[in-house]
Short mmCIF file of C-alpha atoms and ligand atoms in Angstrom, two decimals:
data_model
loop_
_atom_site.label_atom_id
_atom_site.label_comp_id
_atom_site.label_asym_id
_atom_site.label_seq_id
_atom_site.Cartn_x
_atom_site.Cartn_y
_atom_site.Cartn_z
CA MET A 258 0.00 0.00 0.00
CA GLU A 259 1.28 3.46 -0.86
CA TYR A 260 2.32 5.76 1.99
CA PHE A 261 0.83 9.27 1.95
CA ASP A 262 2.50 12.13 3.78
CA TRP A 263 0.32 12.76 6.89
CA SER A 264 1.72 16.20 7.61
CA ALA A 265 1.08 17.44 4.03
CA LYS A 266 -2.48 16.07 4.15
CA GLN A 267 -3.27 17.75 7.45
CA ALA A 268 -1.66 21.00 6.30
CA ALA A 269 -4.12 20.95 3.39
CA ASN A 270 -7.11 19.88 5.51
CA ARG A 271 -6.72 22.02 8.63
CA PRO A 272 -3.77 24.43 8.13
CA THR A 273 -4.53 26.75 11.04
CA SER A 274 -5.49 24.10 13.65
CA THR A 275 -2.88 23.59 16.34
CA ALA A 276 -1.03 20.31 15.93
CA ILE A 277 1.53 20.56 18.74
CA SER A 278 1.76 22.80 21.79
CA ASP A 279 5.23 22.81 23.27
CA LEU A 280 4.29 23.64 26.87
CA ASP A 281 7.76 24.53 28.14
CA SER A 282 8.46 27.14 25.45
CA GLY A 283 4.82 28.21 25.11
CA ARG A 284 5.09 27.74 21.36
CA ASP A 285 2.19 26.33 19.28
CA LEU A 286 2.71 24.74 15.87
CA SER A 287 -0.19 24.71 13.43
CA TYR A 288 -0.51 21.86 10.96
CA ALA A 289 0.69 24.20 8.20
CA GLU A 290 3.79 25.08 10.24
CA LEU A 291 4.45 21.44 11.13
CA ASP A 292 4.42 20.59 7.44
CA GLN A 293 6.54 23.59 6.41
CA ARG A 294 9.12 22.82 9.07
CA SER A 295 9.21 19.10 8.22
CA SER A 296 9.66 20.01 4.55
CA ALA A 297 12.51 22.40 5.35
CA LEU A 298 14.10 19.68 7.47
CA ALA A 299 13.76 17.17 4.63
CA GLY A 300 15.52 19.66 2.33
CA TYR A 301 18.28 20.18 4.85
CA LEU A 302 18.77 16.41 5.32
CA GLN A 303 19.11 15.83 1.58
CA SER A 304 21.62 18.68 1.39
CA ALA A 305 23.57 16.94 4.19
CA GLY A 306 23.82 13.81 2.01
CA ILE A 307 20.94 11.82 3.46
CA THR A 308 19.32 9.53 0.93
CA ARG A 309 16.64 6.87 1.09
CA SER A 310 17.01 4.38 3.99
CA ASP A 311 19.81 6.42 5.60
CA ARG A 312 19.45 6.70 9.36
CA VAL A 313 19.05 9.99 11.20
CA ALA A 314 19.10 9.97 15.03
CA ILE A 315 17.75 12.31 17.69
CA LEU A 316 18.88 12.55 21.32
CA ALA A 317 16.56 15.03 23.01
CA ARG A 318 13.95 15.66 25.66
CA ASN A 319 10.37 15.78 24.43
CA SER A 320 9.79 18.48 21.83
CA PRO A 321 8.15 19.02 18.43
CA HIS A 322 11.48 18.16 16.79
CA PHE A 323 10.65 14.42 17.08
CA PHE A 324 7.60 14.85 14.88
CA GLU A 325 9.33 17.20 12.44
CA LEU A 326 12.01 14.56 12.03
CA GLU A 327 9.50 11.75 11.69
CA PHE A 328 7.55 13.56 8.95
CA ALA A 329 10.76 14.74 7.22
CA CYS A 330 11.86 11.07 7.05
CA GLY A 331 8.46 10.20 5.57
CA LYS A 332 9.03 12.77 2.83
CA ILE A 333 12.45 11.52 1.71
CA GLY A 334 12.43 7.88 2.81
CA SER A 335 15.13 8.17 5.47
CA ILE A 336 14.79 6.34 8.80
CA GLY A 337 14.47 8.11 12.16
CA VAL A 338 16.18 6.70 15.26
CA PRO A 339 15.03 8.19 18.57
CA LEU A 340 17.66 7.61 21.27
CA ASN A 341 17.01 7.12 24.98
CA TRP A 342 18.87 9.92 26.79
CA ARG A 343 18.72 7.95 30.04
CA LEU A 344 21.33 5.54 28.64
CA SER A 345 25.03 5.90 29.38
CA VAL A 346 27.54 6.67 26.61
CA PRO A 347 28.71 3.01 26.26
CA GLU A 348 25.09 1.91 25.91
CA LEU A 349 24.39 4.59 23.29
CA GLU A 350 27.65 3.77 21.53
CA TYR A 351 26.43 0.21 20.89
CA ILE A 352 23.17 1.49 19.38
CA VAL A 353 24.76 4.22 17.25
CA ASN A 354 27.34 1.76 15.90
CA ASP A 355 24.56 -0.71 15.15
CA CYS A 356 22.42 1.64 13.04
CA GLY A 357 25.11 4.06 11.77
CA PRO A 358 23.23 7.38 11.56
CA LYS A 359 24.90 10.02 9.37
CA VAL A 360 23.21 12.91 11.20
CA LEU A 361 22.54 13.23 14.93
CA PHE A 362 20.25 15.96 16.28
CA TYR A 363 20.98 16.58 19.93
CA ASP A 364 19.49 18.60 22.77
CA VAL A 365 22.33 20.76 24.16
CA ARG A 366 21.57 19.23 27.59
CA PHE A 367 23.27 16.12 26.11
CA SER A 368 26.18 17.86 24.33
CA ASP A 369 28.81 15.76 26.07
CA GLN A 370 27.13 12.50 25.11
CA ALA A 371 26.62 13.67 21.51
CA LYS A 372 30.26 14.73 21.10
CA HIS A 373 31.50 11.44 22.55
CA LEU A 374 29.25 9.54 20.17
CA GLN A 375 30.53 11.51 17.20
CA THR A 376 34.10 10.57 18.08
CA LEU A 377 33.38 6.98 19.08
CA CYS A 378 31.06 6.12 16.18
CA GLY A 379 32.10 8.53 13.42
CA VAL A 380 28.76 10.33 13.02
CA ASN A 381 29.15 12.77 10.06
CA THR A 382 27.05 15.68 11.22
CA LEU A 383 25.85 16.89 14.63
CA VAL A 384 23.06 19.47 14.78
CA ALA A 385 22.42 21.21 18.14
CA ILE A 386 18.92 21.85 19.46
CA ASP A 387 18.82 24.56 22.14
CA PHE A 388 15.38 25.24 23.58
CA GLU A 389 16.54 28.57 25.02
CA ALA A 390 18.55 30.19 22.23
CA ASP A 391 19.08 30.39 18.48
CA ASP A 392 20.42 27.05 17.47
CA GLU A 393 21.87 25.07 14.57
CA TYR A 394 18.56 23.30 14.05
CA GLU A 395 16.68 26.57 13.40
CA ALA A 396 19.52 27.79 11.18
CA ALA A 397 19.22 24.59 9.11
CA LEU A 398 15.45 25.08 8.72
CA ALA A 399 15.86 28.78 7.90
CA ARG A 400 17.66 27.80 4.70
CA GLN A 401 14.27 26.62 3.37
CA LEU A 402 15.88 24.09 1.03
CA ASP A 403 13.65 22.14 -1.33
CA TYR A 404 13.62 18.36 -1.23
CA LYS A 405 13.00 15.64 -3.78
CA PRO A 406 10.16 13.46 -2.42
CA ALA A 407 10.50 9.67 -2.23
CA LYS A 408 7.63 7.41 -3.18
CA LEU A 409 7.15 5.06 -0.23
CA THR A 410 4.97 2.12 0.64
CA HIS A 411 3.67 0.90 3.98
CA ASP A 412 6.46 -1.71 3.95
CA ASP A 413 9.19 0.94 4.08
CA VAL A 414 10.87 1.43 7.44
CA ALA A 415 9.95 4.72 9.14
CA LEU A 416 11.82 4.33 12.42
CA ILE A 417 14.16 2.04 14.29
CA MET A 418 13.31 1.86 17.99
CA TYR A 419 15.80 0.13 20.23
CA THR A 420 14.59 -2.20 22.95
CA SER A 421 16.75 -4.07 25.41
CA GLY A 422 17.41 -7.70 24.66
CA THR A 423 17.80 -10.95 26.59
CA THR A 424 21.34 -11.32 25.32
CA GLY A 425 22.36 -8.07 26.96
CA HIS A 426 22.51 -5.96 23.79
CA PRO A 427 19.68 -3.72 22.57
CA LYS A 428 17.85 -4.73 19.41
CA GLY A 429 16.55 -2.21 16.86
CA ALA A 430 12.91 -2.99 16.11
CA MET A 431 12.10 -1.81 12.60
CA ILE A 432 8.88 0.18 12.57
CA THR A 433 7.30 0.51 9.13
CA HIS A 434 4.94 3.23 7.90
CA GLY A 435 2.30 0.50 7.74
CA MET A 436 2.75 -0.36 11.41
CA ASN A 437 2.36 3.31 12.33
CA PHE A 438 -0.83 3.51 10.28
CA ILE A 439 -2.33 0.34 11.71
CA ASN A 440 -1.57 1.58 15.20
CA CYS A 441 -3.67 4.68 14.47
CA VAL A 442 -6.58 2.40 13.64
CA ASN A 443 -5.96 -0.13 16.40
CA LEU A 444 -5.66 2.46 19.19
CA GLY A 445 -7.72 5.22 17.62
CA ILE A 446 -10.98 3.25 17.85
CA PRO A 447 -10.90 2.22 21.55
CA ALA A 448 -9.34 5.55 22.56
CA ARG A 449 -11.95 7.46 20.49
CA ILE A 450 -9.37 9.71 18.83
CA THR A 451 -10.87 12.42 16.62
CA PRO A 452 -9.92 15.91 15.36
CA ASP A 453 -11.35 17.19 18.69
CA THR A 454 -8.85 15.17 20.74
CA VAL A 455 -6.45 17.16 22.91
CA GLN A 456 -3.81 14.95 24.54
CA LEU A 457 -1.28 15.73 27.22
CA VAL A 458 1.84 13.70 26.31
CA VAL A 459 4.32 13.06 29.13
CA LEU A 460 6.01 9.76 28.30
CA PRO A 461 9.37 10.09 26.56
CA LEU A 462 9.09 10.26 22.78
CA PHE A 463 12.09 7.96 22.33
CA HIS A 464 9.82 5.12 23.50
CA THR A 465 6.90 3.75 21.56
CA GLY A 466 4.60 4.63 24.48
CA GLY A 467 5.34 8.36 24.13
CA LEU A 468 5.37 8.46 20.35
CA ASN A 469 2.41 6.21 19.61
CA CYS A 470 0.16 6.28 22.69
CA TYR A 471 -1.41 8.35 21.41
CA ALA A 472 0.65 11.20 19.89
CA ASN A 473 0.99 9.84 16.35
CA PRO A 474 -2.63 8.66 16.18
CA VAL A 475 -3.77 12.11 17.41
CA LEU A 476 -1.75 13.88 14.68
CA HIS A 477 -3.05 11.39 12.09
CA ALA A 478 -6.60 12.31 13.14
CA GLY A 479 -5.91 16.06 13.11
CA GLY A 480 -6.16 16.58 16.88
CA GLN A 481 -3.77 18.43 19.18
CA ILE A 482 -0.94 17.19 21.41
CA LEU A 483 0.53 19.10 24.35
CA LEU A 484 4.14 18.17 24.99
CA MET A 485 5.89 18.34 28.32
CA ARG A 486 9.68 18.42 28.10
CA GLU A 487 9.82 16.06 31.09
CA PHE A 488 7.06 14.70 33.30
CA ASP A 489 6.23 16.65 36.44
CA PRO A 490 3.19 15.43 38.43
CA GLY A 491 2.08 18.86 39.74
CA ALA A 492 2.45 20.54 36.35
CA ALA A 493 0.63 17.65 34.66
CA LEU A 494 -2.29 17.93 37.08
CA ASN A 495 -2.45 21.70 36.42
CA ILE A 496 -2.75 21.08 32.70
CA LEU A 497 -5.31 18.28 33.10
CA GLY A 498 -7.47 20.53 35.25
CA ASP A 499 -7.05 23.72 33.18
CA PRO A 500 -10.39 24.68 31.52
CA GLU A 501 -8.48 26.68 28.85
CA ARG A 502 -6.58 23.59 27.72
CA GLN A 503 -9.58 21.24 27.44
CA VAL A 504 -7.42 18.12 27.66
CA THR A 505 -9.50 15.08 26.68
CA HIS A 506 -6.81 12.35 26.57
CA PHE A 507 -3.85 11.13 28.61
CA PHE A 508 -1.68 8.03 28.43
CA GLY A 509 0.89 6.77 30.88
CA VAL A 510 2.73 3.77 32.19
CA PRO A 511 1.61 3.19 35.79
CA ALA A 512 4.34 5.39 37.34
CA PRO A 513 3.04 8.86 36.23
CA TYR A 514 -0.45 7.93 37.40
CA GLN A 515 0.96 6.92 40.74
CA PHE A 516 3.01 10.11 41.10
CA MET A 517 -0.07 12.23 40.30
CA MET A 518 -2.37 10.36 42.69
CA ILE A 519 -0.02 10.89 45.65
CA HIS A 520 0.43 14.58 44.78
CA PRO A 521 -1.38 16.98 47.15
CA GLN A 522 -3.18 18.59 44.20
CA PHE A 523 -4.77 15.31 43.04
CA ALA A 524 -7.88 15.57 45.21
CA ASN A 525 -8.68 19.12 44.03
CA THR A 526 -7.93 18.80 40.33
CA ASP A 527 -10.99 18.95 38.09
CA LEU A 528 -10.62 15.79 36.01
CA SER A 529 -14.08 15.99 34.49
CA ARG A 530 -12.86 16.89 30.98
CA LEU A 531 -10.61 13.83 30.76
CA GLN A 532 -12.46 11.35 28.53
CA ILE A 533 -9.73 8.77 27.95
CA ALA A 534 -6.94 7.79 30.32
CA GLY A 535 -4.89 4.93 28.90
CA VAL A 536 -2.41 2.90 30.92
CA GLY A 537 -0.05 0.20 29.67
CA GLY A 538 3.52 -0.91 29.27
CA ALA A 539 3.57 -2.68 32.65
CA PRO A 540 1.06 -4.34 34.97
CA CYS A 541 -1.01 -1.64 36.67
CA ALA A 542 -1.67 -2.12 40.40
CA GLU A 543 -5.34 -2.23 41.32
CA ALA A 544 -4.76 0.53 43.86
CA ILE A 545 -3.85 2.91 41.01
CA LEU A 546 -6.89 1.93 38.93
CA ARG A 547 -9.13 2.40 41.96
CA ALA A 548 -7.67 5.74 43.06
CA TRP A 549 -8.37 7.18 39.60
CA SER A 550 -11.73 5.52 39.28
CA ASP A 551 -12.69 7.08 42.65
CA ARG A 552 -11.96 10.44 40.98
CA GLY A 553 -14.27 9.51 38.11
CA VAL A 554 -11.57 8.38 35.64
CA ALA A 555 -12.04 4.83 34.31
CA MET A 556 -8.68 3.90 32.86
CA ILE A 557 -8.27 1.94 29.63
CA GLN A 558 -5.69 -0.75 30.22
CA ALA A 559 -3.55 -1.86 27.34
CA TRP A 560 -0.83 -4.35 26.59
CA GLY A 561 1.75 -3.69 23.90
CA MET A 562 5.35 -3.90 22.82
CA THR A 563 7.63 -1.74 20.71
CA GLU A 564 7.47 -4.58 18.18
CA THR A 565 3.66 -4.45 18.00
CA SER A 566 3.38 -0.70 17.18
CA PRO A 567 2.63 -0.91 20.25
CA GLY A 568 -1.17 -1.45 20.45
CA GLY A 569 -1.91 -5.16 20.85
CA ILE A 570 -4.55 -5.76 23.51
CA SER A 571 -6.85 -3.29 25.21
CA LEU A 572 -9.60 -3.25 27.83
CA ASP A 573 -12.53 -0.92 27.21
CA ALA A 574 -13.42 1.50 30.00
CA ASP A 575 -16.87 -0.18 30.19
CA ASP A 576 -15.22 -3.44 31.23
CA ALA A 577 -12.57 -1.81 33.45
CA ALA A 578 -14.28 -2.55 36.78
CA ARG A 579 -15.78 -5.94 35.85
CA LYS A 580 -12.52 -7.29 34.41
CA ILE A 581 -10.02 -5.57 36.67
CA GLY A 582 -6.54 -7.02 36.12
CA SER A 583 -7.21 -8.01 32.51
CA ALA A 584 -5.33 -6.44 29.60
CA GLY A 585 -8.53 -6.83 27.52
CA LYS A 586 -9.08 -8.26 24.04
CA PRO A 587 -6.91 -8.17 20.90
CA LEU A 588 -7.26 -4.90 18.98
CA MET A 589 -8.98 -4.75 15.57
CA HIS A 590 -6.07 -5.54 13.25
CA THR A 591 -4.14 -8.13 15.18
CA GLN A 592 -4.47 -11.73 16.30
CA ILE A 593 -3.22 -13.50 19.39
CA ARG A 594 -2.63 -17.09 20.37
CA ILE A 595 -1.63 -18.67 23.69
CA VAL A 596 0.66 -21.68 23.24
CA ASP A 597 2.56 -24.24 25.27
CA ASP A 598 6.29 -25.01 25.05
CA ALA A 599 5.71 -27.10 21.95
CA GLY A 600 3.89 -24.24 20.23
CA ALA A 601 0.45 -25.92 20.51
CA PRO A 602 -2.55 -23.83 21.66
CA VAL A 603 -3.23 -24.34 25.39
CA ALA A 604 -6.58 -25.69 26.54
CA ASP A 605 -9.25 -23.23 27.71
CA GLY A 606 -8.09 -21.03 30.54
CA GLY A 607 -4.55 -22.47 30.61
CA VAL A 608 -1.41 -20.36 30.91
CA GLY A 609 0.97 -20.24 27.94
CA GLU A 610 3.16 -17.88 25.97
CA LEU A 611 1.37 -15.04 24.21
CA LEU A 612 2.01 -14.97 20.44
CA ILE A 613 0.80 -12.13 18.24
CA ARG A 614 0.58 -11.60 14.47
CA GLY A 615 -0.82 -9.08 12.02
CA PRO A 616 0.01 -5.87 10.15
CA ASN A 617 0.97 -4.18 13.42
CA ILE A 618 3.98 -6.48 13.93
CA THR A 619 7.60 -5.56 13.15
CA PRO A 620 9.23 -7.25 10.15
CA GLY A 621 12.24 -7.80 12.44
CA TYR A 622 15.34 -6.28 14.03
CA TRP A 623 17.77 -4.01 12.21
CA ASN A 624 21.01 -5.69 11.29
CA ASN A 625 20.14 -8.74 13.42
CA ALA A 626 18.73 -11.67 11.43
CA GLN A 627 19.42 -14.03 14.33
CA ALA A 628 17.32 -12.05 16.80
CA THR A 629 14.56 -11.84 14.17
CA ALA A 630 14.64 -15.61 13.58
CA ASP A 631 14.61 -16.30 17.34
CA SER A 632 11.59 -14.05 17.89
CA PHE A 633 9.11 -15.59 15.47
CA ILE A 634 7.30 -18.88 14.91
CA ASP A 635 6.26 -18.44 11.26
CA ASP A 636 4.76 -14.95 11.29
CA TRP A 637 3.77 -15.12 14.98
CA LEU A 638 5.87 -12.88 17.25
CA LYS A 639 6.87 -14.57 20.51
CA THR A 640 6.19 -11.99 23.21
CA GLY A 641 7.88 -13.74 26.15
CA ASP A 642 4.78 -12.87 28.21
CA ALA A 643 2.78 -15.57 29.97
CA ALA A 644 -0.97 -15.14 29.49
CA ARG A 645 -4.32 -16.85 29.93
CA MET A 646 -7.72 -16.18 28.39
CA ASP A 647 -11.01 -16.33 30.31
CA ASP A 648 -14.24 -17.79 28.95
CA GLU A 649 -15.29 -14.40 27.55
CA GLY A 650 -12.05 -13.95 25.61
CA PHE A 651 -10.40 -11.48 28.00
CA ILE A 652 -6.65 -11.87 28.30
CA TYR A 653 -4.69 -11.73 31.52
CA ILE A 654 -0.92 -11.22 31.53
CA VAL A 655 0.05 -13.43 34.44
CA ASP A 656 3.82 -13.52 34.29
CA ARG A 657 6.87 -12.84 32.17
CA TRP A 658 8.85 -15.71 30.75
CA LYS A 659 11.54 -13.48 29.33
CA ASP A 660 14.07 -12.55 31.97
CA MET A 661 13.05 -8.90 32.26
CA TYR A 662 11.59 -6.49 34.78
CA ILE A 663 10.13 -3.00 34.40
CA SER A 664 11.29 -0.08 36.54
CA GLY A 665 9.28 3.14 36.14
CA GLY A 666 8.24 2.07 32.65
CA GLU A 667 11.78 1.25 31.47
CA ASN A 668 12.53 -2.39 30.66
CA VAL A 669 15.62 -3.86 32.26
CA TYR A 670 17.18 -7.07 30.99
CA PRO A 671 19.21 -8.63 33.82
CA ALA A 672 21.84 -10.07 31.44
CA GLU A 673 23.10 -6.55 30.70
CA VAL A 674 23.42 -5.64 34.38
CA GLU A 675 24.96 -9.00 35.22
CA ASP A 676 27.67 -8.43 32.56
CA VAL A 677 28.60 -5.20 34.33
CA LEU A 678 28.71 -6.95 37.74
CA TYR A 679 31.05 -9.60 36.33
CA GLN A 680 33.51 -6.80 35.50
CA LEU A 681 34.20 -6.60 39.25
CA PRO A 682 37.16 -8.93 39.86
CA GLN A 683 35.87 -10.00 43.30
CA VAL A 684 32.61 -11.38 41.89
CA ALA A 685 32.30 -15.11 41.26
CA GLU A 686 28.60 -15.25 40.39
CA ALA A 687 25.99 -12.57 39.82
CA ALA A 688 22.25 -12.54 39.26
CA ILE A 689 19.73 -9.71 39.03
CA ILE A 690 16.04 -10.00 39.78
CA GLY A 691 13.26 -7.42 39.81
CA VAL A 692 11.60 -6.94 43.20
CA PRO A 693 8.52 -4.86 44.05
CA ASP A 694 9.30 -1.20 44.64
CA GLU A 695 6.79 1.30 45.95
CA ARG A 696 8.04 4.15 43.76
CA TRP A 697 9.01 2.46 40.49
CA GLY A 698 6.81 -0.67 40.42
CA GLU A 699 9.91 -2.86 40.35
CA ALA A 700 13.58 -2.27 41.14
CA GLY A 701 16.66 -4.44 40.65
CA LYS A 702 18.24 -6.55 43.37
CA ALA A 703 21.75 -7.90 42.79
CA ILE A 704 22.56 -11.28 44.28
CA LEU A 705 26.29 -11.92 44.42
CA VAL A 706 28.59 -14.79 45.25
CA MET A 707 32.10 -13.61 46.12
CA LYS A 708 35.33 -15.33 45.11
CA PRO A 709 36.99 -17.07 48.11
CA GLY A 710 38.39 -14.56 50.58
CA GLU A 711 36.89 -11.53 48.76
CA THR A 712 34.35 -9.00 50.03
CA LEU A 713 32.65 -6.07 48.36
CA ASP A 714 30.22 -3.66 50.00
CA ALA A 715 26.92 -2.69 48.40
CA ASP A 716 27.99 0.94 47.84
CA THR A 717 30.98 -0.17 45.75
CA VAL A 718 28.79 -2.51 43.69
CA ILE A 719 26.19 0.19 43.09
CA GLY A 720 28.86 2.81 42.35
CA HIS A 721 30.39 0.56 39.67
CA CYS A 722 26.98 0.07 38.06
CA LEU A 723 26.27 3.83 38.12
CA GLN A 724 29.41 4.41 36.07
CA ASN A 725 28.46 1.90 33.40
CA LEU A 726 24.69 1.79 33.16
CA ALA A 727 21.66 4.04 32.88
CA LYS A 728 20.37 4.86 36.37
CA PHE A 729 17.14 2.90 35.96
CA LYS A 730 19.19 -0.27 35.44
CA VAL A 731 21.32 0.17 38.58
CA PRO A 732 20.29 -2.31 41.31
CA ALA A 733 18.74 -0.68 44.35
CA SER A 734 19.97 -3.37 46.75
CA VAL A 735 22.59 -6.10 47.00
CA GLU A 736 22.44 -9.53 48.69
CA TYR A 737 25.18 -12.11 49.16
CA LEU A 738 24.88 -15.90 48.91
CA ASP A 739 27.35 -18.79 49.08
CA ALA A 740 26.12 -20.13 45.73
CA LEU A 741 23.38 -19.28 43.25
CA PRO A 742 20.60 -21.84 42.86
CA ARG A 743 21.00 -23.54 39.46
CA ASN A 744 19.20 -26.26 37.52
CA ALA A 745 20.84 -29.40 36.17
CA THR A 746 22.15 -27.60 33.10
CA GLY A 747 23.65 -24.85 35.23
CA LYS A 748 21.02 -22.17 34.48
CA VAL A 749 20.39 -19.81 37.39
CA LEU A 750 16.92 -20.41 38.86
CA LYS A 751 15.63 -16.86 39.03
CA ARG A 752 12.28 -18.05 40.31
CA VAL A 753 13.92 -19.54 43.41
CA LEU A 754 15.68 -16.22 44.01
CA ARG A 755 12.43 -14.33 43.54
CA ASP A 756 10.61 -16.63 45.98
CA ARG A 757 13.38 -16.07 48.49
CA TYR A 758 13.69 -12.30 48.27
CA VAL A 759 10.35 -11.01 47.08
CA ALA A 760 8.50 -12.36 50.11
CA ASP A 761 10.72 -10.14 52.29
CA ASN A 762 9.67 -7.02 50.37
CA ALA A 763 6.59 -4.95 50.86
CA PRO A 764 4.18 -5.45 47.94
CA ALA A 765 4.41 -2.71 45.29
CA ILE A 766 1.25 -0.84 46.20
CA THR A 767 -1.56 -2.37 48.18
P1 ADP B 97 6.02 -0.75 26.00
O1 ADP B 97 6.58 0.61 25.78
O2 ADP B 97 4.65 -0.97 25.44
O3 ADP B 97 6.21 -1.24 27.39
P2 ADP B 97 8.25 -2.45 25.44
O4 ADP B 97 8.62 -3.07 24.16
O5 ADP B 97 9.19 -1.54 26.11
O6 ADP B 97 6.91 -1.70 25.10
O7 ADP B 97 7.85 -3.54 26.52
C1 ADP B 97 6.93 -4.57 26.21
C2 ADP B 97 6.70 -5.44 27.41
O8 ADP B 97 6.12 -4.69 28.48
C3 ADP B 97 5.70 -6.56 27.16
O9 ADP B 97 6.26 -7.66 26.49
C4 ADP B 97 5.27 -6.91 28.59
O10 ADP B 97 6.20 -7.73 29.24
C5 ADP B 97 5.26 -5.55 29.25
N1 ADP B 97 3.89 -5.02 29.24
C6 ADP B 97 3.35 -4.14 28.39
N2 ADP B 97 2.08 -3.88 28.69
C7 ADP B 97 1.75 -4.63 29.76
C8 ADP B 97 0.56 -4.82 30.54
N3 ADP B 97 -0.58 -4.17 30.30
N4 ADP B 97 0.63 -5.70 31.58
C9 ADP B 97 1.77 -6.39 31.85
N5 ADP B 97 2.92 -6.25 31.16
C10 ADP B 97 2.93 -5.38 30.13
#
C-alpha cells in the first residue's frame, strides 16, 4: 500500500489548527507550520547527504522536533532513530554503531554524550537543538531548502526503535509506515481519537509509548498534542485541570499515574474533561486503577510492545471494573494465540506464551537476522509474556517468561546488568532479579557470590553500576549468597531467588 504524507495532508485539511503545543516554550505549531518545518528539514537532510534508507538519530527531551524529524523522514524515505537519553555513553555507543546514523540531532543538555558519540562512532554531522537560544537546528530550517520526495509504501521502514534484549544488547525494532498507520486504527478506535482530541503527552518520545500512545494517532486524526519536556506530576495535574486547555486524553505507564495520585493537588484537580486515560507498558496495580476511578476516571488498560506498534490488547473503559486485572481483548487488526512449550494452543483457561501476528507487527530487528529468527514462529511474534484467556475472551498477563523487569516504565534485561557486575574482579557469580518497589513498580536486586576470601560492600557494587549503566538499570539493593541456585544444566533459577527475596519485600502498592 502506498504511503501518503500525513503532515502534508493535514496542512491541506486544517492548516490553522494547532497540531503541537510545546508547553515549556509556550510555542504552538499549526498543521501548516508542522508541514513547512518538516519540509525544510527534509531539504536540509538531503543537502547533508541523506538519501533513502539512511538513518538519522535524535537525542533530546520531548519536543516538536521528534515529529518534524518523523515527517521529514516520511518525505524523503530516510529512517528516524530516537535515542534514549537515560542511557550511558557506552550503551548509546552500541546502538549508534549498530544503526550508523549520518546525522545526529541533539538537545544541548546532552552535548557531552553527543560529542562522545561523534568521536566513538564517526557520526558525520551533529546538529544542536537549544530550547533557550538560536540554534543550529533553526539555522538549518531557515535555509528553506527544497527536497526531492521519495515514493514510499507501507512496507518501508519509518523508524528504528531500540529495545533491550535478553542477550544483553539492545535490538533495533524496525517500525514501518504501515505499522504506524495500523496503530492509528488499532488504538484510535478504543481511545476514540478524533480531530477534537487534545492529549497531554508526558512519556518520553524515544519510546513507543510516548510516540504512539497516542501522539501519532492524534496527529493522524488532526487533533492536538501538548508536549511536556519532562514529566512533572504537579504541572501535569495543572494542565489536566485547566479549563483553557480542554485536555480530553492522557496516556501513561503506571508510574506517572501513581506520582499524580499521591500529589497533594490530586484531590482538588478537576478531572471531568478527561475522557480517555490509557495505561499500559507494565502491569497496573489495582490501587492505582481504583484511586483514579474514585476520581471519576475509568482507565483503559492496554498491553503492547515496541514490536507491536505498540497497540496489541486493550480493555474498554466499560469493562474496566468488571474485568479488573485483565489487559482486555486483541485490537482490531491483530491476532493472538496462547501456546505451550511445543507451540500448541493451550486448553481453555490455561497459561501459555502469548504470540501475536498481524500488520501491526515488526518485520524484524535491524542488522540482526538471528534475533529476528529467534523471535518468530512463522509470522507469529513470541512476546515472552505468559498469558491466559477467560471464557469471555479477556486476556490476563500473568507472568513474564523473558528474563526482564520493568522499573518506572523502562525495561531492564538482567543479562546486561549481570555483565557489568562480572567486570568486578571480586565477583564469582551474579544474578539480578526485579523486586517490588513502591516508587518504580519494580527495582533491581543484585545477588552476588564472592570469590573465596573476597568481600565487596553494596555501595561499591552500586557505584560501579552507576558508572556503566543508565540509572534505571542500577540495582537498588545487593544480597550475598554462598552459591546461586541452578538447575541441572547450570542455568540460574531466578524463580527460586524471587521466591526467596520477594516475600521479604513490601508489595508494590496495596
Ligand atoms: P512498551 O513501551 O509498550 O512497554 P516495550 O517493548 O518496552 O513496550 O515492553 C513490552 C513489554 O512490556 C511486554 O512484552 C510486557 O512484558 C510488558 N507489558 C506491556 N504492557 C503490559 C501490561 N498491560 N501488563 C503487563 N505487562 C505489560
